[in-house]
Structures are given as structure tokens and as C-alpha cells.
GROMACS .gro file of C-alpha atoms in nm:
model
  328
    1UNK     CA    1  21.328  14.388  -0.328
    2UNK     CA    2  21.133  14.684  -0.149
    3UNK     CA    3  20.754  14.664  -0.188
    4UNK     CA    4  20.545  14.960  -0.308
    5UNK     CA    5  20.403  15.144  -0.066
    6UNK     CA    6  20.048  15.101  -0.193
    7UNK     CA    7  20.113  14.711  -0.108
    8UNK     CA    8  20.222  14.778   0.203
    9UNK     CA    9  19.974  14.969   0.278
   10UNK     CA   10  19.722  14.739   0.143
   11UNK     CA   11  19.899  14.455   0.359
   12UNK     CA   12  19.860  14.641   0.649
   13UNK     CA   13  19.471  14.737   0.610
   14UNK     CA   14  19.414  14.330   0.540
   15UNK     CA   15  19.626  14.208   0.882
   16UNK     CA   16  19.385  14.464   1.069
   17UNK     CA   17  19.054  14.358   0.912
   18UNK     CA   18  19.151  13.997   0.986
   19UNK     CA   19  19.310  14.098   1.321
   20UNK     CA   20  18.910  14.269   1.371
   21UNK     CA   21  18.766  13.912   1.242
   22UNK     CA   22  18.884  13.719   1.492
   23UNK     CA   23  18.805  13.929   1.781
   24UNK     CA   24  18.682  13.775   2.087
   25UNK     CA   25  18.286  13.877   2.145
   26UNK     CA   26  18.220  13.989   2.496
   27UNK     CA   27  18.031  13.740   2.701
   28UNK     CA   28  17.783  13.937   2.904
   29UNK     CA   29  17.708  13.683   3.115
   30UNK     CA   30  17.735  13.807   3.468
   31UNK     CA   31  17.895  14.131   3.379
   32UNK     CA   32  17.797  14.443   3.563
   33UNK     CA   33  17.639  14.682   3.299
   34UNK     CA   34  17.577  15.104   3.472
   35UNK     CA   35  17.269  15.170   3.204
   36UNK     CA   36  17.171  15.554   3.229
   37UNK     CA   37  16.832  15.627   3.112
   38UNK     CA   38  16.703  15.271   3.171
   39UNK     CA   39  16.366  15.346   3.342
   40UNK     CA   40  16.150  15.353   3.009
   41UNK     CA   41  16.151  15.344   2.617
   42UNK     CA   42  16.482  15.238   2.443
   43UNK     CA   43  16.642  15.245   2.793
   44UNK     CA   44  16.420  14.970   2.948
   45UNK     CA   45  16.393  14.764   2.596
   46UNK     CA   46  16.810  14.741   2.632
   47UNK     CA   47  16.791  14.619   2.956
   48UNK     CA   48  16.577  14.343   2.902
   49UNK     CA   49  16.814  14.255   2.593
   50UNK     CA   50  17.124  14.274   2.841
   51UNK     CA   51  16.913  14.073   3.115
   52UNK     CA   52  16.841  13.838   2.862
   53UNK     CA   53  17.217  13.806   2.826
   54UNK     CA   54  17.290  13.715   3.189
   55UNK     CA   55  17.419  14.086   3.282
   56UNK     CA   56  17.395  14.206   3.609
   57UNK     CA   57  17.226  14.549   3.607
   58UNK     CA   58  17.257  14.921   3.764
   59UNK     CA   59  16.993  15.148   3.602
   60UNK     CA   60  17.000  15.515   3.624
   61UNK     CA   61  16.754  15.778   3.593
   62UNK     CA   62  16.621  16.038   3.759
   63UNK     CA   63  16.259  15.934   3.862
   64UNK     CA   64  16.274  15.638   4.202
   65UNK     CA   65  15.920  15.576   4.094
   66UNK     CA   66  16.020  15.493   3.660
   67UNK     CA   67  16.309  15.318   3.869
   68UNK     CA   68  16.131  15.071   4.043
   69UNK     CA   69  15.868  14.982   3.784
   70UNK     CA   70  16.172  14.906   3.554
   71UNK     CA   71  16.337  14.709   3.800
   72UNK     CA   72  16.024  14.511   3.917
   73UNK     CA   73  15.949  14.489   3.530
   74UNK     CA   74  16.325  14.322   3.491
   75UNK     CA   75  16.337  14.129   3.791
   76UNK     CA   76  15.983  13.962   3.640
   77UNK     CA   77  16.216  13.841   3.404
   78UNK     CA   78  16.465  13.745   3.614
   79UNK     CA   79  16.723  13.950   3.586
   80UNK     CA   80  16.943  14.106   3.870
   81UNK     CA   81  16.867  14.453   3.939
   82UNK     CA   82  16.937  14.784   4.141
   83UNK     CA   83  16.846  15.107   4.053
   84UNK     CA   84  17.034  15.435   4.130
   85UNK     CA   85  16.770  15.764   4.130
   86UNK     CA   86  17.045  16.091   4.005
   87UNK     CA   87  17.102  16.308   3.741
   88UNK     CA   88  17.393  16.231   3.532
   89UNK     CA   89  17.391  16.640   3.431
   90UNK     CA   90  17.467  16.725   3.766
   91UNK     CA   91  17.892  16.760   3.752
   92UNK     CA   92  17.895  16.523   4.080
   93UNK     CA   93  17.651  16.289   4.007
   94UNK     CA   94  17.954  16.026   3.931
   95UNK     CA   95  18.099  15.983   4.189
   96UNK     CA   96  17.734  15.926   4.362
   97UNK     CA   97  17.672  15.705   4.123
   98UNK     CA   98  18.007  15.500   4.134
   99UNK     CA   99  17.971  15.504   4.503
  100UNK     CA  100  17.591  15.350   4.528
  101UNK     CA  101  17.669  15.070   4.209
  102UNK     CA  102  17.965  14.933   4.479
  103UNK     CA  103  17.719  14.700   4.558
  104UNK     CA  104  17.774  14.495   4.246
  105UNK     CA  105  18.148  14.499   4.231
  106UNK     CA  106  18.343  14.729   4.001
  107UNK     CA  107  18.144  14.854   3.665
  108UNK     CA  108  18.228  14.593   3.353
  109UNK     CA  109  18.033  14.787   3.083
  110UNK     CA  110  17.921  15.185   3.068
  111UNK     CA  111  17.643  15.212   2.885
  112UNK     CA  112  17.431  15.567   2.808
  113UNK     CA  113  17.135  15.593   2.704
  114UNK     CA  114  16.966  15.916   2.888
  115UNK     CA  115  16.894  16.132   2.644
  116UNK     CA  116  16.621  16.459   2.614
  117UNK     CA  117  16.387  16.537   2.269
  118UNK     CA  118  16.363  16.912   2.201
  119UNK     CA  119  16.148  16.922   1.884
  120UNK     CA  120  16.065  17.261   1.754
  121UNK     CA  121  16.144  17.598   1.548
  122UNK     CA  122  16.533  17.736   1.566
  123UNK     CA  123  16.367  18.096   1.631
  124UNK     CA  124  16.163  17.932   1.927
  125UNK     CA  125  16.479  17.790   2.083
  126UNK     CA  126  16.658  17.917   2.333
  127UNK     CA  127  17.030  17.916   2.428
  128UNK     CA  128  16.945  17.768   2.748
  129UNK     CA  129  16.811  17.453   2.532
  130UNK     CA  130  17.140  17.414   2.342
  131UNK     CA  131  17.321  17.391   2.704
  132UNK     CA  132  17.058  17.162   2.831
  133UNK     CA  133  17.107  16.888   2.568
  134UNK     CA  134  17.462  16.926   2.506
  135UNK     CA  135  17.472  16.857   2.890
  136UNK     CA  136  17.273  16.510   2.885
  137UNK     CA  137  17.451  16.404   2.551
  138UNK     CA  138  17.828  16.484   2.553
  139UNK     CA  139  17.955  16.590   2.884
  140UNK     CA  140  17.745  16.388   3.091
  141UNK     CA  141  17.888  16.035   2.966
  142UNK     CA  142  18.194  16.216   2.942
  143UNK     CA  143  18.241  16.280   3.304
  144UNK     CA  144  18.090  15.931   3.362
  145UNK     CA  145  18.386  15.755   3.149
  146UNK     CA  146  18.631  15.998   3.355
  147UNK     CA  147  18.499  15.861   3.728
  148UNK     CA  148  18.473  15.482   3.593
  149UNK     CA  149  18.764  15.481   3.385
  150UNK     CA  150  19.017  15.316   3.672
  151UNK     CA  151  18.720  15.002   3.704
  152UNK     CA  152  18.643  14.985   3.355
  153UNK     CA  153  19.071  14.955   3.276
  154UNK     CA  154  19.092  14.708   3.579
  155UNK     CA  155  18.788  14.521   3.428
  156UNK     CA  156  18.917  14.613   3.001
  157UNK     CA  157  18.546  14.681   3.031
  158UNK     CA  158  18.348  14.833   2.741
  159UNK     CA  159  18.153  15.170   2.696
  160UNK     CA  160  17.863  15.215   2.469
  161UNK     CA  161  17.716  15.568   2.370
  162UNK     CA  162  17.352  15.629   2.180
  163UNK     CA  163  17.393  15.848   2.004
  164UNK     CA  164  17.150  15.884   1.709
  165UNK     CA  165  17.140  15.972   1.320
  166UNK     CA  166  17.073  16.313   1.407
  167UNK     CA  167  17.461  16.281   1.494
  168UNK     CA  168  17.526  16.214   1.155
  169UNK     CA  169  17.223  16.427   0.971
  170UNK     CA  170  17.086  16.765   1.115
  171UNK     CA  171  16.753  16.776   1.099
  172UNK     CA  172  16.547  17.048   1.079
  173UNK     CA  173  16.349  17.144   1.439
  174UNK     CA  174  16.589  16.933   1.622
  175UNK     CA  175  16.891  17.153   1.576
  176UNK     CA  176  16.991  17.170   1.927
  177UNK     CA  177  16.944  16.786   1.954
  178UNK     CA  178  17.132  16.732   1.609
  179UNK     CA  179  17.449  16.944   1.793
  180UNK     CA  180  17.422  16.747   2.094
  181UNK     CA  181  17.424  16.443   1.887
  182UNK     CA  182  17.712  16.557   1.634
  183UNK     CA  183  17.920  16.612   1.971
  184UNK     CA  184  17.849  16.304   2.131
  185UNK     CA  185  17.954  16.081   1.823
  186UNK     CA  186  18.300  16.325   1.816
  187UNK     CA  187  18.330  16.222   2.194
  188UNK     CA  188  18.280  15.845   2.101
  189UNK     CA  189  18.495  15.853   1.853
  190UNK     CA  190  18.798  16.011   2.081
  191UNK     CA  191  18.695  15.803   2.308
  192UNK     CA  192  18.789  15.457   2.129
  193UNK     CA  193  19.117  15.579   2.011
  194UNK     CA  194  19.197  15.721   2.352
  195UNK     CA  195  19.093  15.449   2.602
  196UNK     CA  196  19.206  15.157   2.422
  197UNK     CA  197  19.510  15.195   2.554
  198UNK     CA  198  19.382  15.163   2.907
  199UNK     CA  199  19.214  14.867   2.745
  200UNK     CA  200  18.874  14.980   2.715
  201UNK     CA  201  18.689  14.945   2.448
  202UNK     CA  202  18.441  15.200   2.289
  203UNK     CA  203  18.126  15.166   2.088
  204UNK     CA  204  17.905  15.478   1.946
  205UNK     CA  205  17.564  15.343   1.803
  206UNK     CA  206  17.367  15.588   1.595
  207UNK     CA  207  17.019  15.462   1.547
  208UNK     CA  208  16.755  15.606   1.315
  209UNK     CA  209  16.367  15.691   1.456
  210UNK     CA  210  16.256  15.344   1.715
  211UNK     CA  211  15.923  15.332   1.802
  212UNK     CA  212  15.990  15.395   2.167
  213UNK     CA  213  15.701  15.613   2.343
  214UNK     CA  214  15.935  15.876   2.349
  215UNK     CA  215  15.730  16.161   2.174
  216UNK     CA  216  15.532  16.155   2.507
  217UNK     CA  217  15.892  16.272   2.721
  218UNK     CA  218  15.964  16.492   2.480
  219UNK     CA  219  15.942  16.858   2.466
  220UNK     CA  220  15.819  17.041   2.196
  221UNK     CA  221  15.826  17.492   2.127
  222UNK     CA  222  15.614  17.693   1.874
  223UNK     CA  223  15.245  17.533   1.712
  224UNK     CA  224  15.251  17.286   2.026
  225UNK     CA  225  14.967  17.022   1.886
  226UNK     CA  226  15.089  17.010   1.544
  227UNK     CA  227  15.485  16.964   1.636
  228UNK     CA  228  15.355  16.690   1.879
  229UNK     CA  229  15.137  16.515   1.613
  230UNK     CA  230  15.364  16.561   1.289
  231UNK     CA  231  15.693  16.431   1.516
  232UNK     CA  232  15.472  16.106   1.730
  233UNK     CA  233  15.320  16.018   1.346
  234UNK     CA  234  15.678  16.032   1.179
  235UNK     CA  235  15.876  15.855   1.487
  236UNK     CA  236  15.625  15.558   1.456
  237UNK     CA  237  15.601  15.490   1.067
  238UNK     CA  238  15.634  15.149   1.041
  239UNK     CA  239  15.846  15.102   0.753
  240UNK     CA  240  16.098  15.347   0.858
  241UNK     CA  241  16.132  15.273   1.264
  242UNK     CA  242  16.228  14.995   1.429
  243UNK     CA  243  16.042  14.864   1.730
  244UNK     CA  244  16.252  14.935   2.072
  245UNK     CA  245  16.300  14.551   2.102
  246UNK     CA  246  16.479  14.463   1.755
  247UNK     CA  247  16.697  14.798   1.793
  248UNK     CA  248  16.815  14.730   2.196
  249UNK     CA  249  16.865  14.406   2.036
  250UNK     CA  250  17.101  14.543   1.716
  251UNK     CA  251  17.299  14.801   1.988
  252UNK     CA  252  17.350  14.527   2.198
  253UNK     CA  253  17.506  14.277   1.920
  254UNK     CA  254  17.733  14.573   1.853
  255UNK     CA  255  17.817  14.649   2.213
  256UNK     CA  256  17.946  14.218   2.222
  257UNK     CA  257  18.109  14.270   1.886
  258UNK     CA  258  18.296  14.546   2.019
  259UNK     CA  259  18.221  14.781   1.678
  260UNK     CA  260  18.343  15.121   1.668
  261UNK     CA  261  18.043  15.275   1.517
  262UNK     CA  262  17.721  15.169   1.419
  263UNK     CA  263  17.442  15.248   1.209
  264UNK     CA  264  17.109  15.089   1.362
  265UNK     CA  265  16.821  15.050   1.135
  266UNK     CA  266  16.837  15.038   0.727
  267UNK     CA  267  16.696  15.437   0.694
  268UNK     CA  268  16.972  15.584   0.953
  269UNK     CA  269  17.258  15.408   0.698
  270UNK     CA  270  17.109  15.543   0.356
  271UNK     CA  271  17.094  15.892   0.530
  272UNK     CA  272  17.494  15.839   0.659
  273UNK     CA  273  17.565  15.742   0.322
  274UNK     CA  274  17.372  16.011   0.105
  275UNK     CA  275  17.497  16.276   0.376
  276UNK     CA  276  17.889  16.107   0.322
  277UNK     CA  277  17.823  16.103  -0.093
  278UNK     CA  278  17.606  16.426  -0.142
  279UNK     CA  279  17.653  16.686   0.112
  280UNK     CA  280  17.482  16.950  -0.104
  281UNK     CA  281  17.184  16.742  -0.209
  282UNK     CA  282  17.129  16.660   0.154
  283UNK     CA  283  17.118  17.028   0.222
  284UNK     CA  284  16.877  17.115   0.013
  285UNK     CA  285  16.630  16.813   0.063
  286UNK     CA  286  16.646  16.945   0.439
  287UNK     CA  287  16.597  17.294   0.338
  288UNK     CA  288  16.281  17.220   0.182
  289UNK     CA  289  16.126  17.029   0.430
  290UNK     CA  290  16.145  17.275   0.660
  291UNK     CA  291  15.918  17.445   0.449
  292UNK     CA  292  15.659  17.223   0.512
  293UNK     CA  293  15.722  17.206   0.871
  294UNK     CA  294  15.505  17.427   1.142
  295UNK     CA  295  15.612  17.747   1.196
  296UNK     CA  296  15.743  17.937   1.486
  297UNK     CA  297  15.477  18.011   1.835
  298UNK     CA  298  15.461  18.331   2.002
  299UNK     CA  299  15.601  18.140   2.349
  300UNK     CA  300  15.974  18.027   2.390
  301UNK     CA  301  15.821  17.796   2.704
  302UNK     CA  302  15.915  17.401   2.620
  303UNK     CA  303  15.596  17.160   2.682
  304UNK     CA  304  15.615  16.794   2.728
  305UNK     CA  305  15.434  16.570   2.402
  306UNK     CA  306  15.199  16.410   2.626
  307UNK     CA  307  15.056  16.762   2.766
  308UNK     CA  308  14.991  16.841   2.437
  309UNK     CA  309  14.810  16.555   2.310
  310UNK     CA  310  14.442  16.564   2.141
  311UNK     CA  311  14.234  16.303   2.085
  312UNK     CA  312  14.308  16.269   1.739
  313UNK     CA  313  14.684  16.230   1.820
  314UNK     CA  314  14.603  16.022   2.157
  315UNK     CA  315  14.412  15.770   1.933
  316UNK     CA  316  14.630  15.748   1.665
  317UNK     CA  317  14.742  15.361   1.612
  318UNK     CA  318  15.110  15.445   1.455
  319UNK     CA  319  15.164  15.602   1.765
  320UNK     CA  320  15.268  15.331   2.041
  321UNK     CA  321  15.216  14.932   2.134
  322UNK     CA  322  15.060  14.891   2.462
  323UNK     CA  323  15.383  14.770   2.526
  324UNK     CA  324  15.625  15.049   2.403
  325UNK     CA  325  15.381  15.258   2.637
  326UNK     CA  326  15.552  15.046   2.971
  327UNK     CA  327  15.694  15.300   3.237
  328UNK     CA  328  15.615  15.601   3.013
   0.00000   0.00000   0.00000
């Protein structure tokens, strides 16, 4: 008797959910994780969470001096550190990097975190700032998968993007991050079909606002103090951010479950799910809250949150934990 296709196809959805079930997790116990971005904010938090876990760690960033705090903060806490001082948008950073991790053995898990804030006005950014982004997002951990890919087969090692909601939502005034984001969930997603066969596998994480200290690194265009102060009050609400600690914690689970993708925080999944369910209505809630955002500046010229800072914003207690503020 032939079985309808529905059944079959039914069948073969419930062998690969239970085939999913019973899915070794990854023991990160003296694996060799490359963290980009690991000299402050969510970058730091997920290396104490992979520390924690008995992972051996390369960290990556562009600052020696963030660098060395981070590692002296780590090693505090007895983890096993080096730190590698590039920039993973320079096309031959990779192989520098690759060269100077040696140290440690062959790479078991890729994990990027670097990442840049451009909050502002689309008619105060530039094309230059699309580039910029798109460079530190998508092709940067895509050339870094490229150079590690022969360890990480040798290894079936893992690779974890962060990506963000934005990947899943544009937002209004971070347009140029929301592209960069869009693209790097596309590359994580072609990414897991495509290196599994090498046995790799991939993970993209797209976590909602974390109360990080990251409105300090960021850049923001147009009215300067009240971009800074609307974006620092909104990325530390309480109720709708997680603290850098429970979400390294959350990417981390899902880096050792070996997901495919990942929504972190409760908010970031309601907005995947009301973007998935009502595209228009989406649209038009984003439409009008631009209209309440600040308008365009006469200057095109980026400036970092924490040059911009008053003392109304400086003192503000939503903004940052004295310990969110670590190697800012």
C-alpha cells in the first residue's frame, strides 16, 4: 500500500525533530574558542560564560590596552587567555589572526561578536557608513569562516554569529545597522546548510537590546545629545533588556545546543513573530515612531555616545551597572 505523501512527509519532519532531540551538546571544556569583539560589553560578558565552561580563549579586538584588561579580568577568574590586537575588517587580518591563535592548537569554535552602533537619521548617513558596518557584520566573519574553515572541519568545530533583532526588524535610525544585520543572519543561515557538510556546525543568535555599556562605543549623526540620551535610556529599560550576563549566558546554551537560529530575550521573539505574522502592521508601527524620533543635524560627522554625554544622561541610573561599565 503506498502512503500519502502528506504522511510521508509528516514522517520525515518527526525522524528529524527526534534525530535534533537527541543531539549530542558540545562540551566546551577545554575547547579553543577565537571570540572577536571580546574586550568589553557583550563580548567580555561571553567570555566569562565560555571561561566558566572550561574553554580555552583567543580574544580579538582592536585596542592591546581593552585586550589586556579583558584578559587580566578573565584570567582573575581563571580562565586561560591570549589576546590577539587586529581588525577583522581589514581583508588580511585572518590569516594574522589564524597565525598568532597557533599557540593554542587549531580553532574548535568561531565565535563573532565585533560589531559597530551607528544610531542616527537616514538623511544624516552616509554611504561610507553602510560600507563600514556591512564590513564588521557580514564579510568580516565571512572571510574569518573561509581562513578557519580547514581547522574548524578537522576539529567538526562550531561557528556562532551575533547577529541581532535588527536582523530580523529594521528599525528606524539604525538602517545601516539593520542591513548589516539582515545580511549577516542571510550569511548564517548559508552558512549552516553549507558547512555542515565539512562537519561544521553553524549557529546565528539574534538578541534583542542587552544592557551592555554599548551606547558609550557607539556613534551617533544629527541632534547628537538627544540621539545619545533617547538610544542609552531605551537600550537599558529594564523590562525590555537583558543584562549582558543572562544573554552571554542564553547565546552560549545555544552555541552547546548547536541551534540554527536563535531568538535571545522574550521582546526580540514577539518582534520576529509580529514582523513573520504582520508585515504591514509592523511597517506602520515603525513609520510612526520615527515621527517621534529627533530629526536630522546640519553635520554628516559620526560622534562617539560617550563624547556626547551631559550630565543628565551621565547620571542617569537605567543607563549602566558599575559592572556593565568594565573595559568600556
Amino acid at each position: 500500500m503506498r502512503l500519502p505523501k502528506r504522511l510521508l512527509l509528516a514522517a520525515g519532519v518527526a525522524a528529524l525533530a527526534g534525530r535534533r532531540a537527541f543531539v549530542p551538546r558540545y562540551d566546551l571544556q577545554g575547547k579553543h574558542v577565537l571570540l572577536t569583539g571580546g574586550s568589553r560589553g557583550l563580548g567580555l560578558a561571553l567570555g566569562r560564560e565560555l571561561a566558566g565552561r572550561g574553554a580555552r580563549l583567543t580574544l580579538v579586538a582592536r585596542t592591546e590596552r581593552d585586550l589586556r584588561l579583558a584578559a587580566e579580568d578573565l584570567r582573575g577568574r581563571g580562565a586561560e587567555v591570549q589576546i590577539i590586537a587586529a581588525d577583522v575588517t581589514d581583508p588580511g587580518a585572518g590569516q594574522h589572526i589564524l597565525d598568532a591563535a597557533q599557540s593554542f592548537g587549531d580553532v574548535d569554535v568561531l565565535l563573532h561578536c565585533a560589531g559597530l552602533i551607528q544610531s542616527g537619521p537616514l538623511a544624516n548617513m552616509t554611504e561610507q557608513d553602510f560600507r563600514d558596518v556591512m564590513e564588521i557584520h557580514a564579510f568580516a566573519p565571512l572571510r574569518l569562516v573561509r581562513t578557519l574553515l580547514p581547522q574548524l572541519s578537522r576539529r567538526q568545530g562550531r561557528v556562532l554569529l551575533v547577529t541581532s533583532i535588527g536582523g530580523k526588524v529594521a528599525v528606524p535610525h539604525l538602517v545601516p545597522y539593520s542591513m548589516s544585520k539582515f545580511a549577516a543572519v542571510g550569511l548564517g543561515q548559508g552558512l549552516r546548510s553549507e558547512l555542515a557538510a565539512h562537519g561544521v556546525t553553524v549557529t546565528t543568535v539574534c538578541p534583542g537590546l542587552m544592557r551592555t555599556g554599548s551606547p558609550r562605543q557607539a556613534t551617533v549623526k544629527g541632534q547628537y545629545e538627544q540621539e545619545y540620551a533617547l538610544f542609552a535610556t531605551i537600550d537599558n529599560l529594564p523590562v525590555i533588556s537583558l543584562d549582558a550576563a543572562t544573554a552571554a549566558q542564553r547565546i552560549t546554551d545555544a552555541l552547546v545546543r548547536g541551534d540554527a537560529e536563535v531568538m535571545v530575550g522574550g521582546p526580540a521573539l514577539m518582534a520576529r513573530y509580529v514582523q513573520a505574522f504582520a508585515p504591514q502592521l509592523t511597517a506602520d508601527v515603525m513609520a510612526l515612531t520615527n515621527r517621534f524620533l529627533p530629526g536630522p543635524g546640519e553635520s554628516d560627522q559620526p560622534r562617539l555616545g560617550a563624547e556626547v554625554e551631559t550630565p543628565i544622561t551621565r547620571n542617569n541610573p537605567l543607563k549602566r551597572t558599575a559592572e556593565e561599565d568594565l573595559n568600556e
